[in-house]
Coordinates of C-alpha atoms in Angstrom, one line a residue:
M87 CA 0.0 0.0 0.0
T88 CA 1.4 3.4 -1.1
T89 CA 1.8 5.8 1.8
T90 CA 1.2 9.6 1.9
L91 CA 5.0 10.2 1.9
Q92 CA 5.3 8.0 -1.2
F93 CA 2.5 9.9 -3.0
E94 CA 4.3 13.2 -2.0
K95 CA 7.6 11.9 -3.4
Q96 CA 5.9 10.8 -6.6
T97 CA 4.2 14.1 -7.1
K98 CA 7.4 16.1 -6.5
T99 CA 9.1 13.8 -9.0
L100 CA 6.5 14.7 -11.6
I101 CA 7.1 18.4 -10.9
D102 CA 10.9 17.9 -11.2
D103 CA 10.4 16.0 -14.5
L104 CA 8.3 18.8 -16.0
K105 CA 11.0 21.3 -15.0
S106 CA 13.6 19.1 -16.6
V107 CA 11.6 19.1 -19.9
C108 CA 11.5 22.9 -19.8
A109 CA 15.3 23.1 -19.1
N110 CA 16.0 20.7 -22.0
Y111 CA 14.1 23.1 -24.4
G112 CA 15.8 26.2 -23.2
L113 CA 13.2 27.4 -20.6
G114 CA 15.1 26.7 -17.4
N115 CA 14.7 29.7 -15.1
D116 CA 12.8 31.4 -17.9
G117 CA 9.9 33.7 -16.8
N118 CA 7.5 31.6 -18.9
E119 CA 8.5 28.3 -17.3
F120 CA 6.2 29.1 -14.4
K121 CA 3.2 29.4 -16.7
I122 CA 4.0 26.1 -18.4
I123 CA 4.6 24.1 -15.2
T124 CA 1.6 25.3 -13.4
Q125 CA -0.8 24.9 -16.3
V126 CA 0.5 21.4 -17.3
F127 CA 0.3 20.4 -13.6
L128 CA -3.3 21.7 -13.4
Y129 CA -4.3 19.9 -16.7
K130 CA -3.0 16.6 -15.3
F131 CA -4.8 17.2 -12.0
L132 CA -8.2 18.0 -13.7
N133 CA -7.8 15.1 -16.1
D134 CA -7.3 12.6 -13.3
K135 CA -10.0 14.1 -11.2
F136 CA -12.5 13.7 -14.0
V137 CA -11.5 10.0 -14.4
H138 CA -11.7 9.5 -10.7
E139 CA -15.2 10.9 -10.5
V140 CA -16.7 9.2 -13.5
K141 CA -15.5 5.9 -12.0
Q142 CA -17.4 6.7 -8.8
I143 CA -20.6 7.5 -10.8
D144 CA -20.5 4.6 -13.3
S145 CA -19.5 1.1 -12.2
K146 CA -19.1 0.1 -15.9
I147 CA -16.2 2.5 -16.2
A148 CA -14.8 1.6 -12.8
N149 CA -14.7 -2.1 -13.6
S150 CA -13.4 -1.7 -17.2
K151 CA -9.9 -2.7 -18.0
N152 CA -9.8 0.1 -20.5
W153 CA -11.9 3.0 -19.2
E154 CA -11.0 5.2 -22.2
E155 CA -12.4 2.7 -24.7
T156 CA -15.6 2.2 -22.5
L157 CA -16.2 6.0 -22.4
S158 CA -15.6 6.4 -26.1
K159 CA -18.6 4.0 -26.8
Y160 CA -21.0 6.2 -24.9
S161 CA -23.6 7.9 -27.1
A162 CA -23.6 11.8 -27.1
D163 CA -26.7 11.8 -24.8
D164 CA -25.3 9.3 -22.4
Y165 CA -22.0 11.2 -22.2
E166 CA -23.9 14.4 -21.6
M167 CA -25.9 12.7 -18.8
L168 CA -22.6 11.6 -17.2
L169 CA -21.2 15.1 -17.3
M170 CA -24.3 16.4 -15.6
Q171 CA -23.7 14.1 -12.6
L172 CA -20.2 15.4 -12.0
S173 CA -19.5 17.7 -9.0
E174 CA -19.1 21.4 -9.6
S175 CA -15.5 21.2 -8.8
T176 CA -14.7 18.8 -11.6
A177 CA -13.9 20.1 -15.1
R178 CA -15.9 18.8 -18.0
L179 CA -13.7 17.0 -20.5
Q180 CA -14.5 15.4 -23.8
T181 CA -12.9 12.0 -24.7
N182 CA -10.5 13.5 -27.2
Q183 CA -9.2 15.9 -24.4
F184 CA -7.9 13.2 -22.2
I185 CA -4.1 13.0 -21.7
S186 CA -4.3 9.3 -22.8
S187 CA -5.9 10.5 -26.1
L188 CA -3.1 13.0 -26.7
F189 CA -0.6 10.3 -25.9
E190 CA -2.0 8.2 -28.7
R191 CA -1.9 11.1 -31.2
Q192 CA 1.6 12.3 -30.5
N193 CA 3.0 11.2 -33.8
E194 CA 0.4 13.1 -35.8
P195 CA 1.7 16.2 -37.7
K196 CA 1.7 19.6 -35.9
F197 CA 1.2 17.9 -32.5
A198 CA 1.9 21.2 -30.7
D199 CA -1.2 22.7 -32.3
I200 CA -3.3 19.6 -31.2
F201 CA -1.9 20.0 -27.7
D202 CA -2.5 23.7 -27.4
N203 CA -6.0 23.6 -29.0
T204 CA -6.9 20.8 -26.5
L205 CA -6.0 23.1 -23.6
L206 CA -7.8 26.1 -25.1
D207 CA -11.0 24.1 -25.7
I208 CA -11.0 22.8 -22.1
A209 CA -10.5 26.4 -20.8
K210 CA -13.4 27.6 -23.0
E211 CA -15.8 24.9 -22.1
N212 CA -15.2 25.4 -18.4
S213 CA -14.8 29.1 -18.3
D214 CA -17.9 29.8 -16.3
I215 CA -16.7 28.1 -13.1
F216 CA -12.9 28.1 -13.5
S217 CA -12.2 31.7 -14.7
V218 CA -10.6 34.4 -12.6
L219 CA -12.2 37.8 -13.2
T220 CA -10.4 41.1 -13.7
E221 CA -11.8 44.3 -12.1
G222 CA -12.9 45.3 -15.6
G223 CA -15.0 42.1 -16.0
E224 CA -12.7 40.2 -18.3
K225 CA -12.2 36.4 -17.7
I226 CA -8.8 34.9 -17.3
V227 CA -9.4 31.3 -18.4
L228 CA -7.7 28.2 -17.2
F229 CA -5.2 27.6 -20.0
E230 CA -3.4 29.2 -22.9
N231 CA -1.4 27.8 -25.8
I232 CA 1.8 27.0 -23.9
S233 CA 3.9 25.8 -26.8
K234 CA 4.3 29.4 -28.0
Y235 CA 6.9 29.9 -25.3
V236 CA 9.2 27.4 -27.1
T237 CA 11.1 29.0 -30.0
D238 CA 12.1 25.7 -31.6
K239 CA 10.9 22.1 -31.8
R240 CA 7.5 22.8 -30.4
D241 CA 6.1 19.4 -31.4
E242 CA 8.9 17.6 -29.6
F243 CA 8.4 19.7 -26.5
C244 CA 4.7 18.9 -26.3
K245 CA 5.4 15.2 -26.8
A246 CA 8.0 15.3 -24.0
I247 CA 5.4 16.9 -21.7
I248 CA 2.7 14.3 -22.5
N249 CA 5.1 11.4 -22.0
K250 CA 5.9 12.7 -18.5
L251 CA 2.2 13.0 -17.6
I252 CA 1.1 9.6 -18.9
N253 CA 3.1 7.6 -16.4
F254 CA 1.7 9.3 -13.3
S255 CA -1.7 9.3 -11.7
F256 CA -3.4 11.6 -9.1
E257 CA -6.2 9.1 -8.6
N258 CA -4.9 7.7 -5.3
I259 CA -4.3 11.2 -4.0
F260 CA -7.8 12.7 -4.0
H261 CA -8.5 11.4 -0.6
E262 CA -5.6 13.4 0.8
K263 CA -6.3 16.6 2.7
F264 CA -5.1 20.1 3.3
D265 CA -1.6 19.4 4.7
F266 CA -0.7 17.2 1.7
Y267 CA -1.8 19.7 -0.9
A268 CA -0.2 22.6 1.0
T269 CA 3.2 20.8 0.9
I270 CA 2.7 20.0 -2.9
F271 CA 1.6 23.6 -3.7
E272 CA 4.6 25.0 -1.9
Y273 CA 7.0 22.7 -3.7
L274 CA 5.3 23.5 -7.1
I275 CA 5.7 27.3 -6.7
K276 CA 8.9 27.5 -4.7
D277 CA 11.0 28.7 -7.6
Y278 CA 8.4 31.2 -8.9
N279 CA 6.7 32.8 -6.0
T280 CA 9.3 35.4 -5.1
N281 CA 9.4 39.1 -5.0
S282 CA 11.3 39.7 -8.2
G283 CA 11.4 43.5 -7.9
G284 CA 7.8 44.1 -9.0
K285 CA 5.4 46.4 -7.3
Y286 CA 3.7 43.8 -5.2
A287 CA 5.7 41.3 -3.2
E288 CA 4.4 37.8 -3.7
Y289 CA 6.5 35.9 -1.2
F290 CA 5.1 32.9 0.4
T291 CA 3.6 33.4 3.9
P292 CA 5.2 30.9 6.3
H293 CA 2.8 28.1 7.4
A294 CA 3.5 28.9 11.0
V295 CA 2.2 32.5 10.6
A296 CA -0.8 31.3 8.5
K297 CA -1.6 28.5 11.1
I298 CA -1.4 30.9 14.0
M299 CA -3.7 33.4 12.3
A300 CA -6.3 30.8 11.4
R301 CA -6.4 29.0 14.7
C302 CA -6.6 32.2 16.8
L303 CA -9.4 33.5 14.6
V304 CA -11.5 30.3 14.5
H305 CA -11.7 28.0 17.5
E306 CA -15.4 27.2 17.4
N307 CA -17.8 25.6 14.9
V308 CA -19.0 28.1 12.3
T309 CA -20.9 27.6 9.0
N310 CA -21.9 29.5 5.9
V311 CA -19.3 32.3 6.5
T312 CA -17.4 34.5 4.1
C313 CA -13.6 34.7 4.1
Y314 CA -11.7 37.6 2.4
D315 CA -8.1 38.6 1.6
P316 CA -7.7 42.0 -0.1
S317 CA -4.0 41.2 -1.0
A318 CA -4.3 37.4 -1.4
G319 CA -1.1 36.5 -3.2
S320 CA -1.0 32.8 -3.8
G321 CA -3.6 32.2 -1.1
T322 CA -1.7 30.6 1.8
L323 CA -3.7 32.6 4.5
L324 CA -7.0 31.9 2.9
M325 CA -6.3 28.2 2.5
N326 CA -5.4 27.8 6.2
L327 CA -8.4 29.8 7.2
A328 CA -10.8 27.8 5.0
H329 CA -9.3 24.6 6.3
Q330 CA -9.8 25.6 9.9
I331 CA -13.4 26.5 9.2
G332 CA -14.1 23.6 6.8
E333 CA -13.9 24.0 3.1
D334 CA -17.6 23.2 2.7
K335 CA -18.6 25.7 5.3
C336 CA -17.2 28.9 3.8
T337 CA -16.9 30.9 0.6
V338 CA -13.6 32.6 -0.3
Y339 CA -13.3 36.1 -1.8
S340 CA -10.1 37.8 -2.8
Q341 CA -8.5 40.5 -4.8
D342 CA -4.8 41.0 -5.9
I343 CA -3.2 43.2 -8.5
S344 CA -1.0 40.5 -9.7
Q345 CA -2.2 38.2 -12.4
K346 CA 0.5 35.7 -11.5
S347 CA -0.8 35.6 -7.9
S348 CA -4.4 35.2 -9.0
N349 CA -3.5 32.2 -11.2
L350 CA -1.6 30.6 -8.3
L351 CA -4.6 31.2 -6.0
R352 CA -6.9 29.6 -8.5
L353 CA -4.6 26.5 -8.6
N354 CA -4.6 26.5 -4.8
L355 CA -8.4 26.6 -4.7
I356 CA -8.7 23.7 -7.1
L357 CA -6.2 21.6 -5.1
N358 CA -8.0 22.3 -1.9
D359 CA -11.6 21.6 -3.0
L360 CA -12.7 25.2 -3.1
V361 CA -13.6 25.5 -6.7
H362 CA -16.9 27.0 -5.8
S363 CA -15.1 30.1 -4.7
I364 CA -13.1 30.7 -8.0
P365 CA -15.7 33.2 -9.4
N366 CA -14.9 35.4 -6.4
I367 CA -11.2 35.6 -7.2
V368 CA -10.5 39.0 -8.8
K369 CA -7.4 40.4 -10.4
G370 CA -7.3 44.1 -9.6
N371 CA -6.2 47.0 -7.4
T372 CA -8.0 46.6 -4.1
I373 CA -7.0 50.1 -2.8
L374 CA -8.0 52.0 -5.9
E375 CA -10.9 49.9 -7.2
P376 CA -12.2 47.4 -4.6
Y377 CA -14.3 45.0 -6.5
H378 CA -16.6 43.1 -4.1
K379 CA -19.8 45.1 -3.4
D380 CA -23.3 44.4 -2.1
N381 CA -26.6 44.8 -3.9
N382 CA -26.7 48.5 -3.0
G383 CA -23.2 49.2 -4.5
R384 CA -21.6 49.5 -1.1
L385 CA -18.4 47.6 -0.3
Q386 CA -19.2 44.1 0.8
Q387 CA -18.4 43.2 4.4
F388 CA -17.0 39.8 5.5
D389 CA -17.1 37.5 8.5
Y390 CA -13.4 36.7 8.4
I391 CA -10.5 38.7 6.9
V392 CA -6.9 37.6 6.7
S393 CA -4.1 39.6 5.0
N394 CA -0.3 39.9 4.7
P395 CA -0.4 43.1 2.6
P396 CA 2.7 44.7 1.0
F397 CA 4.2 47.0 3.6
K398 CA 5.8 49.6 1.3
L399 CA 4.9 50.4 -2.3
D400 CA 5.0 53.4 -4.6
F401 CA 1.3 54.3 -5.1
S402 CA 1.9 57.9 -6.0
D403 CA 0.4 57.4 -9.4
F404 CA -3.1 57.0 -7.9
S405 CA -2.6 58.5 -4.5
A406 CA -4.6 61.7 -5.4
D407 CA -7.5 59.6 -6.7
L408 CA -7.9 58.0 -3.2
D409 CA -8.7 61.4 -1.6
S410 CA -12.4 61.3 -2.6
K411 CA -15.7 61.7 -0.8
E412 CA -16.4 57.9 -1.4
N413 CA -13.2 57.0 0.5
H414 CA -13.6 59.4 3.4
D415 CA -15.0 56.8 5.7
R416 CA -12.8 53.9 4.4
F417 CA -9.5 55.8 4.9
F418 CA -10.6 57.5 8.1
A419 CA -7.0 58.0 9.4
G420 CA -5.7 59.5 6.2
I421 CA -3.6 58.6 3.2
P422 CA 0.2 58.4 3.5
N423 CA 2.0 61.4 2.0
I424 CA 4.2 61.0 -1.1
P425 CA 7.9 61.4 0.0
K426 CA 10.1 63.6 -2.2
A427 CA 12.7 60.8 -2.2
K428 CA 12.1 57.0 -2.0
K429 CA 8.5 56.9 -3.3
E430 CA 8.8 53.1 -3.0
S431 CA 8.8 53.5 0.8
M432 CA 5.2 54.7 0.9
A433 CA 3.4 52.8 3.7
I434 CA 0.6 51.1 1.7
Y435 CA -0.1 48.6 4.4
L436 CA -1.8 51.5 6.3
L437 CA -4.4 51.7 3.5
F438 CA -5.0 47.9 3.5
L439 CA -5.4 48.0 7.3
Q440 CA -8.1 50.7 7.1
H441 CA -9.8 48.9 4.2
I442 CA -10.0 45.7 6.3
M443 CA -11.5 47.6 9.3
Y444 CA -14.1 49.1 6.9
T445 CA -15.0 45.8 5.2
L446 CA -15.4 43.8 8.4
K447 CA -18.9 42.8 9.4
P448 CA -20.3 44.1 12.8
N449 CA -19.5 40.7 14.3
G450 CA -16.4 40.0 12.1
K451 CA -12.9 39.0 12.9
A452 CA -9.6 39.7 11.2
A453 CA -5.9 38.9 11.4
I454 CA -3.3 41.1 9.6
V455 CA 0.5 40.9 9.3
V456 CA 2.0 44.4 10.1
P457 CA 5.5 45.7 10.6
T458 CA 6.2 45.6 14.4
G459 CA 6.9 49.4 14.3
F460 CA 3.2 50.0 13.7
I461 CA 2.2 48.8 17.2
T462 CA 4.2 51.6 19.0
A463 CA 4.3 54.5 16.6
Q464 CA 3.4 57.6 18.6
S465 CA 2.1 59.8 15.8
G466 CA 0.5 59.9 12.3
I467 CA -1.8 57.5 10.6
D468 CA -0.4 54.5 12.6
R469 CA -1.5 56.1 15.9
K470 CA -4.9 57.1 14.6
I471 CA -5.6 53.6 13.5
R472 CA -4.7 52.1 16.8
E473 CA -6.8 54.7 18.6
R474 CA -9.8 53.7 16.5
M475 CA -9.3 50.0 17.2
V476 CA -9.2 50.7 21.0
E477 CA -11.9 53.4 21.2
S478 CA -14.3 51.3 19.1
K479 CA -13.4 48.1 21.1
M480 CA -12.5 45.9 18.1
L481 CA -9.0 44.9 19.1
A482 CA -8.5 41.3 20.2
G483 CA -4.8 41.1 20.6
V484 CA -1.3 41.3 19.1
V485 CA 1.4 38.6 18.6
S486 CA 4.9 40.0 18.0
M487 CA 6.8 37.4 16.0
P488 CA 10.5 36.5 16.0
S489 CA 12.9 38.3 13.7
N490 CA 13.4 36.7 10.2
I491 CA 10.1 34.7 10.4
F492 CA 10.0 35.7 6.8
A493 CA 13.3 34.7 5.1
T494 CA 12.7 37.2 2.4
T495 CA 12.5 40.4 4.5
G496 CA 14.4 41.6 7.5
T497 CA 11.4 43.6 8.8
N498 CA 10.1 42.4 12.2
V499 CA 6.4 41.6 12.0
S500 CA 3.5 41.3 14.3
I501 CA 0.1 39.8 13.8
L502 CA -2.8 42.1 14.6
F503 CA -6.1 40.4 15.6
L504 CA -9.4 42.3 15.4
D505 CA -12.7 41.1 16.8
K506 CA -15.6 43.6 16.7
Q507 CA -17.4 41.7 19.5
N508 CA -14.4 41.8 21.9
K509 CA -15.6 44.2 24.5
G510 CA -13.3 42.6 27.2
D511 CA -9.6 42.2 27.7
V512 CA -6.9 42.3 25.0
V513 CA -4.1 39.7 24.7
L514 CA -0.6 40.9 23.9
I515 CA 2.1 38.3 23.2
D516 CA 5.8 38.8 22.8
A517 CA 7.0 35.7 20.9
S518 CA 10.2 37.3 19.7
N519 CA 12.4 35.0 21.7
L520 CA 10.9 31.8 20.3
G521 CA 12.1 29.8 17.3
T522 CA 15.3 28.3 15.9
T523 CA 17.4 30.1 13.3
V524 CA 18.2 28.1 10.2
K525 CA 19.8 28.9 6.8
D526 CA 17.4 29.4 3.9
G527 CA 19.5 29.9 0.8
K528 CA 21.5 33.1 1.4
N529 CA 19.1 34.2 4.1
Q530 CA 18.6 33.4 7.8
K531 CA 15.1 32.2 8.7
T532 CA 13.5 31.6 12.1
V533 CA 11.4 28.4 12.4
L534 CA 8.9 27.8 15.1
S535 CA 8.4 24.3 16.4
H536 CA 4.9 22.8 16.7
D537 CA 5.0 23.2 20.4
E538 CA 5.9 26.9 20.1
E539 CA 3.1 27.4 17.6
D540 CA 0.7 25.7 20.0
K541 CA 2.0 27.8 22.9
I542 CA 1.2 31.1 21.0
I543 CA -2.3 29.8 19.9
D544 CA -3.3 28.4 23.4
T545 CA -2.1 31.5 25.2
F546 CA -4.0 33.8 22.8
N547 CA -7.2 31.8 22.9
T548 CA -7.3 31.3 26.6
K549 CA -6.2 34.8 27.4
T550 CA -3.5 33.7 29.7
A551 CA -0.8 35.9 31.2
I552 CA 2.7 34.3 31.3
D553 CA 5.7 36.0 32.8
D554 CA 7.8 37.8 30.1
F555 CA 5.7 36.2 27.3
S556 CA 2.1 37.5 27.5
V557 CA -0.2 40.0 29.2
V558 CA -3.9 40.4 29.4
V559 CA -4.9 44.1 29.5
S560 CA -8.0 46.3 29.4
Y561 CA -8.8 48.9 26.8
D562 CA -8.3 51.6 29.6
E563 CA -4.8 50.2 30.3
I564 CA -3.9 50.5 26.6
K565 CA -5.1 54.1 26.6
A566 CA -3.0 54.9 29.6
K567 CA 0.1 53.5 27.7
N568 CA -0.5 55.9 24.8
Y569 CA -2.2 53.1 22.8
S570 CA 1.0 51.0 22.7
L571 CA 0.3 47.4 21.7
S572 CA 3.8 46.1 22.6
A573 CA 3.5 43.4 25.3
G574 CA 6.9 44.3 26.7
Q575 CA 5.7 47.7 27.8
Y576 CA 3.1 46.0 30.1
F577 CA 5.5 43.5 31.7
E578 CA 6.0 44.0 35.4
V579 CA 9.5 45.0 36.5
K580 CA 10.4 42.5 39.2
I581 CA 12.4 43.6 42.3
E582 CA 13.7 40.9 44.5
Y583 CA 13.9 41.6 48.3
T584 CA 16.1 39.7 50.7
D585 CA 15.7 39.8 54.5
I586 CA 19.1 40.5 56.3
S587 CA 19.9 41.5 59.9
A588 CA 21.3 44.9 61.0
A589 CA 24.8 43.4 61.5
E590 CA 24.8 41.9 58.0
F591 CA 23.7 45.2 56.6
D592 CA 26.5 47.1 58.4
A593 CA 29.1 44.5 57.2
K594 CA 27.9 45.0 53.6
M595 CA 28.0 48.8 53.9
K596 CA 31.6 48.7 55.3
S597 CA 32.6 46.4 52.5
F598 CA 31.2 48.8 49.9
T599 CA 32.8 51.8 51.6
S600 CA 36.2 50.0 51.7
N601 CA 35.9 49.1 48.0
L602 CA 35.0 52.7 47.1
D603 CA 38.0 54.1 49.1
V604 CA 40.3 51.8 47.1
L605 CA 38.8 52.8 43.8
F606 CA 39.1 56.5 44.7
A607 CA 42.7 56.1 45.7
E608 CA 43.5 54.3 42.4
S609 CA 41.6 57.1 40.5
K610 CA 43.8 59.8 42.3
T611 CA 47.0 58.0 41.4
L612 CA 45.9 57.7 37.7
E613 CA 45.0 61.3 37.6
L614 CA 48.5 62.4 38.9
E615 CA 50.2 60.1 36.3
I616 CA 48.1 61.6 33.5
Q617 CA 49.0 65.2 34.6
N618 CA 52.7 64.4 34.8
N619 CA 52.6 62.8 31.3
L620 CA 50.9 65.9 29.9
K621 CA 53.6 68.2 31.5
S622 CA 56.4 66.1 30.0
I623 CA 54.7 66.4 26.5
K624 CA 54.5 70.2 26.8
I625 CA 58.1 70.5 27.7

């Protein structure tokens, strides 16, 4: 019996094999390799999921030695009836679109065109459910003609791809759950999901951070709720949150300016059985043109919001457009100024933070990654936002994370938790001393153990005060500390007292006095030596 670890190894081998094909045709480390690898992987996954599901529906196919041949004998009406019984999360494929069908046709002329047209047809036939929307209403479909990225020997390239896909099957992996697919997804995108100097950082949020956010937000049974990320990236935070709630108990919404990120998020949703949420995935600028609105045209509000927004970004091109009557309430604390130098240092996370507060339901909860400097800043927009959180009693707590929890940035980060129903105490945790430092490429990264993750989660959820680790404070205490959200500023300074007799006290004082006399004498001697040396220099 094949184990989960063996499935994982086989799946990673397939990914490595596809990358090897790309390298052999001059696409290694090419910007387009990402598009090829992710689309081919997705095609294989959807192909095998279709096969898996039709076998569950029709015992004739399940018991057939050659399921392709059995399916090919279905009448048009019977095949259509079979398609109607598929779950919504399964792409509809025709018999000539199977990988096995392409494998049989690989020696036909212009095979690259056959391969590309197959992908394009699948994308077109499944566009209603599997397309990502742009803010302008355009659809970004599943696939494109990927052989165009190869400058020579396109037919041979597509044959090589098909020959890697035919010898592998996902069929035994569909029973696997979130942890398996999270590992596979991370492996699939590890070479591509980096901040390559573009406007929006797309780095992968560490699982420890995502897990802590999800489990501190959700520790009871909830159902039929909405989850939102206004800067979703590849969706790590949303996947962890949806898994904590239950993928069938929530609907995911997101927006991100990066088309690359939106495509990665769609792949993540498909792997994690959240296909029903793909129509809510929007490629667009959340700050300038937020997409999700209610029936009255107002910005939609959500039950749960998670976000690891870009901290700094040059948004000077549209900064003036944000200062409008419509945005007055959304950006209540103000819009960061445009610096004369280093426009790229504009603190865009402050806009995301205000947007999240505005789009949170009256009983909603949120978790946001912020630079740790935010929690103590004594002026400006930072301070105004913290004041609003405290005055409106929507702050649940803060967890200050260890340095280098993100290998890709040296910025210290904290997780800010909001809960509009938290009218009681607030939990502040200083987890900066936890974790083990490891090498991650050229960078240092801090890794939390499972026990350390659980310590943070349990302390937060039980509102427990632990010496030099956590405090539980009231809103009034936070006001008295100038709205500081740093746990360290609330820790008690401990003074140890020791009972001693009068005789012991006198003995200690005589010892101190004696030592001081010796030190003063030494000081006088040194002073005389220095003066004599100075006189000799002058002479």
